[in-house]
mmCIF file of C-alpha atoms in Angstrom:
data_model
loop_
_atom_site.group_PDB
_atom_site.id
_atom_site.type_symbol
_atom_site.label_atom_id
_atom_site.label_comp_id
_atom_site.label_asym_id
_atom_site.label_seq_id
_atom_site.Cartn_x
_atom_site.Cartn_y
_atom_site.Cartn_z
ATOM 1 C CA MET A 1 30.713 -31.188 -42.308
ATOM 2 C CA THR A 2 32.334 -29.619 -39.256
ATOM 3 C CA THR A 3 33.338 -31.017 -35.890
ATOM 4 C CA ALA A 4 34.082 -29.425 -32.548
ATOM 5 C CA LEU A 5 37.016 -27.205 -31.659
ATOM 6 C CA GLY A 6 39.725 -29.377 -30.146
ATOM 7 C CA VAL A 7 38.827 -32.467 -32.182
ATOM 8 C CA ASP A 8 41.591 -33.754 -34.472
ATOM 9 C CA VAL A 9 41.011 -34.355 -38.177
ATOM 10 C CA ASP A 10 40.132 -38.017 -38.739
ATOM 11 C CA ILE A 11 41.310 -40.334 -41.523
ATOM 12 C CA ASN A 12 38.457 -39.147 -43.716
ATOM 13 C CA GLY A 13 39.520 -35.512 -43.373
ATOM 14 C CA ASN A 14 36.611 -34.549 -41.105
ATOM 15 C CA GLY A 15 37.567 -31.620 -38.915
ATOM 16 C CA LEU A 16 37.426 -27.879 -38.592
ATOM 17 C CA ASP A 17 38.467 -25.679 -41.491
ATOM 18 C CA PRO A 18 40.025 -22.265 -40.743
ATOM 19 C CA LEU A 19 36.742 -20.372 -41.236
ATOM 20 C CA ALA A 20 34.995 -22.594 -38.676
ATOM 21 C CA HIS A 21 37.822 -21.858 -36.216
ATOM 22 C CA ARG A 22 37.377 -18.131 -36.771
ATOM 23 C CA GLN A 23 33.610 -18.336 -36.291
ATOM 24 C CA ILE A 24 34.090 -20.161 -32.980
ATOM 25 C CA ILE A 25 36.639 -17.578 -31.815
ATOM 26 C CA LYS A 26 34.181 -14.824 -32.738
ATOM 27 C CA ARG A 27 31.624 -16.173 -30.226
ATOM 28 C CA HIS A 28 34.176 -15.728 -27.443
ATOM 29 C CA TRP A 29 34.360 -11.964 -27.923
ATOM 30 C CA VAL A 30 31.923 -9.052 -28.009
ATOM 31 C CA ASN A 31 34.153 -6.962 -30.270
ATOM 32 C CA THR A 32 37.539 -6.687 -31.887
ATOM 33 C CA GLY A 33 40.287 -4.879 -29.996
ATOM 34 C CA VAL A 34 43.523 -5.194 -28.067
ATOM 35 C CA ILE A 35 43.738 -8.022 -25.515
ATOM 36 C CA GLY A 36 47.088 -7.024 -24.030
ATOM 37 C CA GLY A 37 50.434 -5.475 -24.887
ATOM 38 C CA LEU A 38 50.846 -3.666 -28.214
ATOM 39 C CA GLU A 39 52.023 -0.447 -26.573
ATOM 40 C CA VAL A 40 53.079 2.124 -29.175
ATOM 41 C CA SER A 41 55.994 4.533 -28.742
ATOM 42 C CA GLY A 42 58.081 6.811 -30.906
ATOM 43 C CA ARG A 43 61.653 6.289 -32.065
ATOM 44 C CA SER A 44 64.580 8.376 -33.227
ATOM 45 C CA ASP A 45 63.587 7.685 -36.827
ATOM 46 C CA LEU A 46 60.256 7.738 -38.678
ATOM 47 C CA TYR A 47 59.036 4.271 -37.669
ATOM 48 C CA TYR A 48 56.912 3.493 -34.597
ATOM 49 C CA ALA A 49 57.866 0.886 -32.001
ATOM 50 C CA VAL A 50 55.159 -1.581 -30.919
ATOM 51 C CA SER A 51 55.567 -3.992 -28.007
ATOM 52 C CA ALA A 52 54.599 -7.655 -28.177
ATOM 53 C CA GLY A 53 50.941 -8.357 -27.665
ATOM 54 C CA VAL A 54 47.710 -9.998 -28.757
ATOM 55 C CA ALA A 55 44.572 -8.566 -30.329
ATOM 56 C CA VAL A 56 41.232 -9.783 -31.679
ATOM 57 C CA CYS A 57 41.065 -8.944 -35.371
ATOM 58 C CA SER A 58 38.596 -9.513 -38.189
ATOM 59 C CA MET A 59 38.587 -9.214 -41.968
ATOM 60 C CA GLY A 60 34.808 -8.868 -41.896
ATOM 61 C CA ASP A 61 31.752 -10.209 -40.084
ATOM 62 C CA ALA A 62 31.358 -13.244 -42.325
ATOM 63 C CA ASP A 63 35.047 -14.118 -41.905
ATOM 64 C CA GLY A 64 34.848 -14.410 -38.113
ATOM 65 C CA PHE A 65 37.562 -13.326 -35.652
ATOM 66 C CA THR A 66 41.221 -14.176 -35.230
ATOM 67 C CA GLU A 67 43.382 -13.878 -32.124
ATOM 68 C CA ALA A 68 46.493 -12.297 -33.589
ATOM 69 C CA TYR A 69 49.927 -12.286 -31.931
ATOM 70 C CA PHE A 70 52.557 -9.696 -32.797
ATOM 71 C CA ALA A 71 56.022 -10.479 -31.451
ATOM 72 C CA GLY A 72 57.026 -6.842 -31.056
ATOM 73 C CA GLY A 73 59.172 -4.614 -33.230
ATOM 74 C CA THR A 74 58.573 -1.656 -35.489
ATOM 75 C CA THR A 75 55.861 -0.800 -37.979
ATOM 76 C CA GLU A 76 56.621 -2.246 -41.399
ATOM 77 C CA ASN A 77 56.375 1.168 -43.029
ATOM 78 C CA ALA A 78 57.658 4.590 -42.035
ATOM 79 C CA VAL A 79 55.918 7.954 -42.030
ATOM 80 C CA SER A 80 57.069 11.379 -43.168
ATOM 81 C CA ALA A 81 58.512 14.072 -40.933
ATOM 82 C CA GLY A 82 56.033 16.493 -39.401
ATOM 83 C CA ASP A 83 54.496 19.273 -41.439
ATOM 84 C CA GLY A 84 56.108 22.677 -41.033
ATOM 85 C CA THR A 85 52.843 24.294 -39.893
ATOM 86 C CA TYR A 86 50.227 21.829 -38.696
ATOM 87 C CA PRO A 87 50.078 18.659 -36.544
ATOM 88 C CA ARG A 88 48.650 15.385 -37.823
ATOM 89 C CA ILE A 89 47.370 12.069 -36.450
ATOM 90 C CA ASP A 90 48.942 8.760 -37.479
ATOM 91 C CA SER A 91 47.131 5.476 -36.855
ATOM 92 C CA VAL A 92 49.167 2.378 -35.946
ATOM 93 C CA TYR A 93 47.242 -0.804 -36.684
ATOM 94 C CA LEU A 94 47.385 -4.586 -37.024
ATOM 95 C CA LEU A 95 46.231 -6.457 -40.100
ATOM 96 C CA ALA A 96 45.755 -10.205 -39.577
ATOM 97 C CA ASN A 97 45.282 -11.636 -43.051
ATOM 98 C CA THR A 98 43.323 -14.876 -43.412
ATOM 99 C CA GLY A 99 44.640 -16.095 -46.758
ATOM 100 C CA THR A 100 44.715 -13.077 -49.080
ATOM 101 C CA PRO A 101 47.368 -12.009 -49.898
ATOM 102 C CA ASP A 102 49.079 -14.034 -47.148
ATOM 103 C CA ASN A 103 48.495 -15.566 -43.726
ATOM 104 C CA LEU A 104 50.634 -13.074 -41.806
ATOM 105 C CA VAL A 105 50.025 -10.540 -39.050
ATOM 106 C CA HIS A 106 51.244 -7.146 -40.178
ATOM 107 C CA CYS A 107 51.906 -4.081 -38.015
ATOM 108 C CA LEU A 108 51.518 -0.946 -40.115
ATOM 109 C CA VAL A 109 50.785 2.766 -39.864
ATOM 110 C CA VAL A 110 48.561 5.094 -41.856
ATOM 111 C CA GLN A 111 49.815 8.660 -41.962
ATOM 112 C CA GLY A 112 47.260 11.369 -41.338
ATOM 113 C CA THR A 113 46.760 14.721 -43.040
ATOM 114 C CA PRO A 114 48.237 17.825 -41.365
ATOM 115 C CA SER A 115 45.572 20.253 -40.195
ATOM 116 C CA ALA A 116 44.866 22.865 -37.561
ATOM 117 C CA SER A 117 42.283 20.356 -36.290
ATOM 118 C CA PRO A 118 43.681 17.008 -37.444
ATOM 119 C CA ALA A 119 41.481 13.926 -37.868
ATOM 120 C CA ALA A 120 42.552 10.295 -37.699
ATOM 121 C CA PRO A 121 43.056 8.656 -41.109
ATOM 122 C CA VAL A 122 40.783 5.863 -42.338
ATOM 123 C CA LEU A 123 42.169 2.351 -41.880
ATOM 124 C CA PRO A 124 42.091 -0.247 -44.652
ATOM 125 C CA ALA A 125 39.523 -3.053 -44.495
ATOM 126 C CA GLY A 126 40.398 -5.472 -41.690
ATOM 127 C CA GLY A 127 42.775 -3.063 -39.969
ATOM 128 C CA LEU A 128 42.569 -2.993 -36.168
ATOM 129 C CA LEU A 129 43.549 0.310 -34.585
ATOM 130 C CA VAL A 130 46.211 -0.154 -31.920
ATOM 131 C CA GLN A 131 46.911 3.506 -31.106
ATOM 132 C CA GLN A 132 46.538 6.944 -32.645
ATOM 133 C CA MET A 133 49.658 9.097 -32.403
ATOM 134 C CA LEU A 134 49.651 12.899 -32.526
ATOM 135 C CA VAL A 135 52.628 14.212 -34.514
ATOM 136 C CA PRO A 136 53.420 17.881 -33.775
ATOM 137 C CA ALA A 137 54.362 20.348 -36.506
ATOM 138 C CA GLY A 138 58.041 20.256 -37.351
ATOM 139 C CA ALA A 139 58.698 16.792 -35.845
ATOM 140 C CA SER A 140 61.781 15.142 -37.354
ATOM 141 C CA ALA A 141 61.188 11.759 -35.676
ATOM 142 C CA THR A 142 58.295 9.820 -34.161
ATOM 143 C CA SER A 143 59.841 10.322 -30.706
ATOM 144 C CA ALA A 144 58.056 13.681 -30.735
ATOM 145 C CA ALA A 145 54.659 11.972 -31.182
ATOM 146 C CA SER A 146 52.308 11.198 -28.291
ATOM 147 C CA GLY A 147 49.332 8.912 -27.822
ATOM 148 C CA ASN A 148 46.053 10.435 -28.981
ATOM 149 C CA GLY A 149 42.651 9.081 -27.984
ATOM 150 C CA SER A 150 41.782 5.960 -26.023
ATOM 151 C CA ARG A 151 42.740 2.402 -26.936
ATOM 152 C CA ASN A 152 40.008 -0.049 -27.915
ATOM 153 C CA PHE A 153 40.152 -3.283 -25.898
ATOM 154 C CA ALA A 154 38.432 -6.542 -26.754
ATOM 155 C CA ILE A 155 35.692 -7.586 -24.328
ATOM 156 C CA PRO A 156 35.157 -11.297 -23.576
ATOM 157 C CA TYR A 157 31.560 -12.322 -24.195
ATOM 158 C CA GLY A 158 29.520 -12.258 -20.989
ATOM 159 C CA SER A 159 32.047 -10.347 -18.895
ATOM 160 C CA ASP A 160 31.182 -7.547 -16.464
ATOM 161 C CA LEU A 161 32.083 -4.136 -17.921
ATOM 162 C CA GLY A 162 32.000 -2.328 -14.562
ATOM 163 C CA ARG A 163 30.626 1.210 -14.305
ATOM 164 C CA ILE A 164 29.526 2.336 -17.755
ATOM 165 C CA GLY A 165 27.633 5.550 -16.948
ATOM 166 C CA TYR A 166 27.586 8.391 -14.436
ATOM 167 C CA ALA A 167 25.907 11.779 -14.092
ATOM 168 C CA ALA A 168 25.437 14.185 -11.188
ATOM 169 C CA ASN A 169 23.288 17.114 -10.135
ATOM 170 C CA THR A 170 24.882 19.044 -7.274
ATOM 171 C CA MET A 171 22.432 21.928 -6.906
ATOM 172 C CA THR A 172 20.841 22.552 -3.521
ATOM 173 C CA THR A 173 17.215 23.369 -4.193
ATOM 174 C CA GLU A 174 13.766 22.863 -2.739
ATOM 175 C CA GLN A 175 11.732 20.199 -4.511
ATOM 176 C CA ALA A 176 8.676 21.614 -6.279
ATOM 177 C CA TYR A 177 5.644 20.897 -4.102
ATOM 178 C CA ASN A 178 3.213 19.316 -6.574
ATOM 179 C CA SER A 179 2.422 15.929 -8.115
ATOM 180 C CA ASN A 180 4.580 16.390 -11.234
ATOM 181 C CA TRP A 181 7.556 14.223 -12.097
ATOM 182 C CA TYR A 182 10.847 16.116 -12.508
ATOM 183 C CA THR A 183 14.011 14.690 -14.102
ATOM 184 C CA GLN A 184 16.786 14.857 -11.514
ATOM 185 C CA VAL A 185 19.725 13.361 -13.392
ATOM 186 C CA ALA A 186 20.413 11.470 -16.650
ATOM 187 C CA ALA A 187 23.384 9.520 -18.011
ATOM 188 C CA THR A 188 24.204 8.235 -21.478
ATOM 189 C CA VAL A 189 25.591 4.702 -21.794
ATOM 190 C CA ARG A 190 26.533 2.370 -24.636
ATOM 191 C CA VAL A 191 26.405 -1.434 -24.469
ATOM 192 C CA PRO A 192 27.672 -3.922 -27.082
ATOM 193 C CA THR A 193 25.091 -6.685 -26.502
ATOM 194 C CA ASP A 194 21.917 -7.307 -24.507
ATOM 195 C CA ARG A 195 23.056 -6.505 -20.964
ATOM 196 C CA LEU A 196 21.726 -6.642 -17.419
ATOM 197 C CA VAL A 197 22.612 -3.415 -15.584
ATOM 198 C CA ASP A 198 22.275 -1.893 -12.131
ATOM 199 C CA VAL A 199 21.039 1.697 -12.128
ATOM 200 C CA ARG A 200 22.001 3.222 -8.775
ATOM 201 C CA TRP A 201 20.342 6.422 -7.561
ATOM 202 C CA THR A 202 22.056 8.320 -4.733
ATOM 203 C CA ALA A 203 20.640 11.512 -3.229
ATOM 204 C CA ARG A 204 20.923 13.635 -0.107
ATOM 205 C CA ALA A 205 17.920 15.585 1.145
ATOM 206 C CA SER A 206 16.401 16.923 4.329
ATOM 207 C CA GLY A 207 13.094 18.267 5.445
ATOM 208 C CA SER A 208 12.875 21.963 4.621
ATOM 209 C CA GLY A 209 13.782 23.954 7.701
ATOM 210 C CA GLY A 210 15.706 20.969 9.072
ATOM 211 C CA SER A 211 12.951 19.941 11.469
ATOM 212 C CA THR A 212 10.421 17.906 9.483
ATOM 213 C CA GLU A 213 10.396 14.526 7.807
ATOM 214 C CA SER A 214 9.148 13.983 4.276
ATOM 215 C CA SER A 215 9.393 11.554 1.333
ATOM 216 C CA TYR A 216 9.420 11.380 -2.435
ATOM 217 C CA TYR A 217 8.812 8.850 -5.195
ATOM 218 C CA ILE A 218 11.246 7.937 -7.974
ATOM 219 C CA GLN A 219 10.894 6.276 -11.345
ATOM 220 C CA LEU A 220 13.325 5.019 -13.979
ATOM 221 C CA LEU A 221 13.263 6.122 -17.609
ATOM 222 C CA ILE A 222 15.168 4.487 -20.457
ATOM 223 C CA ASP A 223 15.319 6.554 -23.637
ATOM 224 C CA GLY A 224 12.433 8.681 -22.412
ATOM 225 C CA THR A 225 10.135 5.751 -21.586
ATOM 226 C CA VAL A 226 9.107 5.038 -17.985
ATOM 227 C CA VAL A 227 10.066 1.450 -17.116
ATOM 228 C CA SER A 228 9.205 1.333 -13.380
ATOM 229 C CA ASP A 229 5.859 1.689 -11.614
ATOM 230 C CA GLY A 230 6.599 4.994 -9.846
ATOM 231 C CA GLN A 231 5.706 3.554 -6.449
ATOM 232 C CA ASP A 232 9.228 3.420 -5.027
ATOM 233 C CA GLU A 233 9.160 5.787 -2.056
ATOM 234 C CA ILE A 234 12.301 7.237 -0.461
ATOM 235 C CA SER A 235 12.084 8.714 3.024
ATOM 236 C CA VAL A 236 13.569 12.138 3.754
ATOM 237 C CA PRO A 237 14.692 12.640 7.367
ATOM 238 C CA ALA A 238 14.664 15.955 9.193
ATOM 239 C CA ASN A 239 18.464 16.061 9.087
ATOM 240 C CA TYR A 240 20.793 15.619 6.091
ATOM 241 C CA GLU A 241 21.049 11.972 5.040
ATOM 242 C CA ARG A 242 22.197 10.206 1.884
ATOM 243 C CA LYS A 243 19.868 7.519 0.495
ATOM 244 C CA GLN A 244 20.337 4.997 -2.305
ATOM 245 C CA PHE A 245 18.011 2.951 -4.471
ATOM 246 C CA SER A 246 18.712 0.579 -7.377
ATOM 247 C CA PHE A 247 16.876 -0.665 -10.453
ATOM 248 C CA THR A 248 18.047 -3.664 -12.531
ATOM 249 C CA PRO A 249 16.770 -3.333 -16.102
ATOM 250 C CA ASN A 250 17.936 -5.029 -19.290
ATOM 251 C CA LEU A 251 19.409 -2.911 -22.079
ATOM 252 C CA THR A 252 19.460 -3.736 -25.778
ATOM 253 C CA PRO A 253 22.653 -3.144 -27.822
ATOM 254 C CA GLY A 254 23.448 0.479 -28.593
ATOM 255 C CA GLU A 255 23.325 3.868 -26.884
ATOM 256 C CA HIS A 256 20.757 4.656 -24.190
ATOM 257 C CA THR A 257 19.793 7.550 -21.948
ATOM 258 C CA ILE A 258 19.161 6.470 -18.353
ATOM 259 C CA ALA A 259 17.229 9.014 -16.278
ATOM 260 C CA ILE A 260 15.760 9.227 -12.787
ATOM 261 C CA GLN A 261 12.659 11.303 -12.135
ATOM 262 C CA ALA A 262 11.273 12.251 -8.726
ATOM 263 C CA LYS A 263 8.109 13.787 -7.378
ATOM 264 C CA CYS A 264 7.350 14.828 -3.825
ATOM 265 C CA ASN A 265 4.812 13.166 -1.583
ATOM 266 C CA THR A 266 2.275 15.980 -1.280
ATOM 267 C CA GLY A 267 0.822 14.284 1.779
ATOM 268 C CA LYS A 268 3.980 15.252 3.678
ATOM 269 C CA PRO A 269 5.882 18.525 4.219
ATOM 270 C CA ARG A 270 8.227 20.079 1.669
ATOM 271 C CA PHE A 271 11.860 19.002 1.476
ATOM 272 C CA THR A 272 15.145 20.244 -0.001
ATOM 273 C CA TRP A 273 17.752 18.456 -2.130
ATOM 274 C CA ARG A 274 21.096 18.903 -0.404
ATOM 275 C CA GLY A 275 23.642 19.012 -3.205
ATOM 276 C CA ILE A 276 24.021 15.336 -4.150
ATOM 277 C CA ARG A 277 21.928 13.588 -6.793
ATOM 278 C CA THR A 278 23.697 11.009 -8.931
ATOM 279 C CA VAL A 279 22.917 8.116 -11.221
ATOM 280 C CA GLU A 280 25.488 5.372 -11.791
ATOM 281 C CA VAL A 281 25.049 2.541 -14.272
ATOM 282 C CA PHE A 282 26.940 -0.713 -13.654
ATOM 283 C CA ASP A 283 27.107 -3.526 -16.187
ATOM 284 C CA ARG A 284 26.347 -6.954 -14.741
ATOM 285 C CA GLY A 285 26.932 -9.102 -17.803
ATOM 286 C CA VAL A 286 24.956 -10.565 -20.649
ATOM 287 C CA ALA A 287 21.171 -10.510 -20.194
ATOM 288 C CA GLN A 288 19.790 -14.023 -20.034
#
């Protein structure tokens, strides 16, 4: 029997066990990753320095999540000096054990293999990458190493991720004068859960010759499937003018291609795209 987080154990021993705590913590986060701190830097020896910080860690899906604090210091293990010929990538990581072999938070490093095109080494089960470090050939200390790749940050469940996709088409060209749909721009995005997003189309056009008004229709495609009715009409003035339009679809977890197609209104004169066609995708939180 379990009780709620924040409820003390009663005289009969009813209360939360550690696994229940970790399962509750897991529901607060979309993913594992750094929360704050844990900046990695080199030293005059072959250890790495890591600042104090907190990260969301996990020993596996069934084991839930922990919020692990590291007080700052050096990695527990050292690496070797740089290879005489090739660079390598070292991976500094946290390991927050949940009972086996201990209950401690460890800060460690896995040394990579020297190569003309080095790859990051594989972390042990439960290891949370804090930072990859590129070690140049001939390095005698980690002070010669530099950060390699982006850092993975933990995302609170339900939070707004901001702009997650962007693509642009900057060609100035006359729109084909027929009733076909033409893809104008497409962006690839990745979302961790079901999300509500804003897809913002921005374009600048003018009537061909600069003296006539026109219009076009746009439609939204997600992964090659049309998800709007194609009846959204955008006016094109005689002079240059930037117009915007937004769609608000839901996205399922994973990677998606977001595209905007346009076709001209053949009941009106021709028009010309004037160098700006973009699609931006903004995350608006968990889809309800």
